Short mmCIF file of C-alpha atoms in Angstrom, two decimals:
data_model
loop_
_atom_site.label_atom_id
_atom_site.label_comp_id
_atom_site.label_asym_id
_atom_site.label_seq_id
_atom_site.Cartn_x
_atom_site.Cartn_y
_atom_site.Cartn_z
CA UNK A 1 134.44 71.36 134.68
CA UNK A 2 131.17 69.58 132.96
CA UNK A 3 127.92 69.95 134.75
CA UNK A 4 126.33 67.52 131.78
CA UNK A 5 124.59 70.31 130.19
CA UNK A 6 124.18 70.19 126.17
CA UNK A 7 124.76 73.40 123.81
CA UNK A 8 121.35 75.19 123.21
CA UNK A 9 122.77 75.50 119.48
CA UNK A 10 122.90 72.47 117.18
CA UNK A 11 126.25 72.07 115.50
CA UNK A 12 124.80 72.21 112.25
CA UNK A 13 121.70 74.52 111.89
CA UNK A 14 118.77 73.44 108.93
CA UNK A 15 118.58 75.66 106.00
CA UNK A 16 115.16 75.94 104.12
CA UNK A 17 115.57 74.41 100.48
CA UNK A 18 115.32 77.27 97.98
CA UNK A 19 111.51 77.40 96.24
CA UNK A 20 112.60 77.55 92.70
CA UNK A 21 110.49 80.80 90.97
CA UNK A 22 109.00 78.33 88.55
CA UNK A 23 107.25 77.26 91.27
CA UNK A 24 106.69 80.22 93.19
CA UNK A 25 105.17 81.92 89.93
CA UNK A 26 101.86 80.64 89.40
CA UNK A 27 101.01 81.08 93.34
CA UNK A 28 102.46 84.55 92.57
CA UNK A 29 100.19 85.25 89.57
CA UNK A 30 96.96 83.90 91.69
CA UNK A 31 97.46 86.47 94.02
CA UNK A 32 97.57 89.22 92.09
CA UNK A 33 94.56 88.57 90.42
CA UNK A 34 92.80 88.16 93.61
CA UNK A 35 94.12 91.23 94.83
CA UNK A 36 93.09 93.07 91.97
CA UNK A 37 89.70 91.72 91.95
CA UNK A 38 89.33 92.43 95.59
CA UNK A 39 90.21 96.31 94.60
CA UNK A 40 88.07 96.60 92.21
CA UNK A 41 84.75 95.53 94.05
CA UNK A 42 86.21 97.25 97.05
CA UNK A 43 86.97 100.48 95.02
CA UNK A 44 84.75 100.09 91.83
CA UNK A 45 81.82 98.32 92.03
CA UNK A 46 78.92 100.95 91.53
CA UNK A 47 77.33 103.24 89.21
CA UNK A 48 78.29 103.33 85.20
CA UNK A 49 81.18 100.54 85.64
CA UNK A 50 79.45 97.88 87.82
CA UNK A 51 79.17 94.18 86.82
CA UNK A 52 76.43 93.51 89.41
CA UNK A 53 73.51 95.04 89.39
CA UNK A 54 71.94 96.42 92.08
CA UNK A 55 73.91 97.87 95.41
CA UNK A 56 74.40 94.69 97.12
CA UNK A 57 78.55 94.74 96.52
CA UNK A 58 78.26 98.29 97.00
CA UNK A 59 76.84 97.59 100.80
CA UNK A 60 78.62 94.53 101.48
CA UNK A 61 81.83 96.30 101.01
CA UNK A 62 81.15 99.60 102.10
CA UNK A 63 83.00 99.97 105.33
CA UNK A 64 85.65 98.54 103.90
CA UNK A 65 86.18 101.45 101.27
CA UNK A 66 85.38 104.35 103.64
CA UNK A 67 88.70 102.26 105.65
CA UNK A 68 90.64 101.62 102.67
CA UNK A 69 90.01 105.84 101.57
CA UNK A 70 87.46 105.21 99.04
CA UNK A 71 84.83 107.87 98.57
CA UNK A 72 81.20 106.47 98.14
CA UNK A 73 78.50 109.32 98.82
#
């Protein structure tokens, strides 16, 4: 007995196509470096070590370190 319905599953599901990793690596690269740069004016950016004078990273970031762990003061 039909009542006309259709399967809710296609015969044939879609796959993704594969990125290769020569493609993937660059994107891969970028984000480290952003990451890392993040880190450091999150987590460095004062006293002896800092690149910008002044406190002005120091504040901008500063409830994100005392979030992220970081001592400040």
């Amino acid at each position: 007995m039909s009542y006309g319905f259709s399967s809710p599953v296609p015969a044939s599901a879609a796959m993704p196509d594969a990125i290769p990793l020569r493609a993937l690596l660059p994107w891969a690269v970028f984000g480290l470096v952003l990451s890392m740069v993040l880190l450091y004016f999150v987590g460095a950016e004062q006293g002896a070590t800092a690149l910008v004078s002044g406190h002005a990273v120091h504040e901008f970031v500063h409830d994100g370190r005392h979030l992220l762990g970081f001592p400040c003061h």
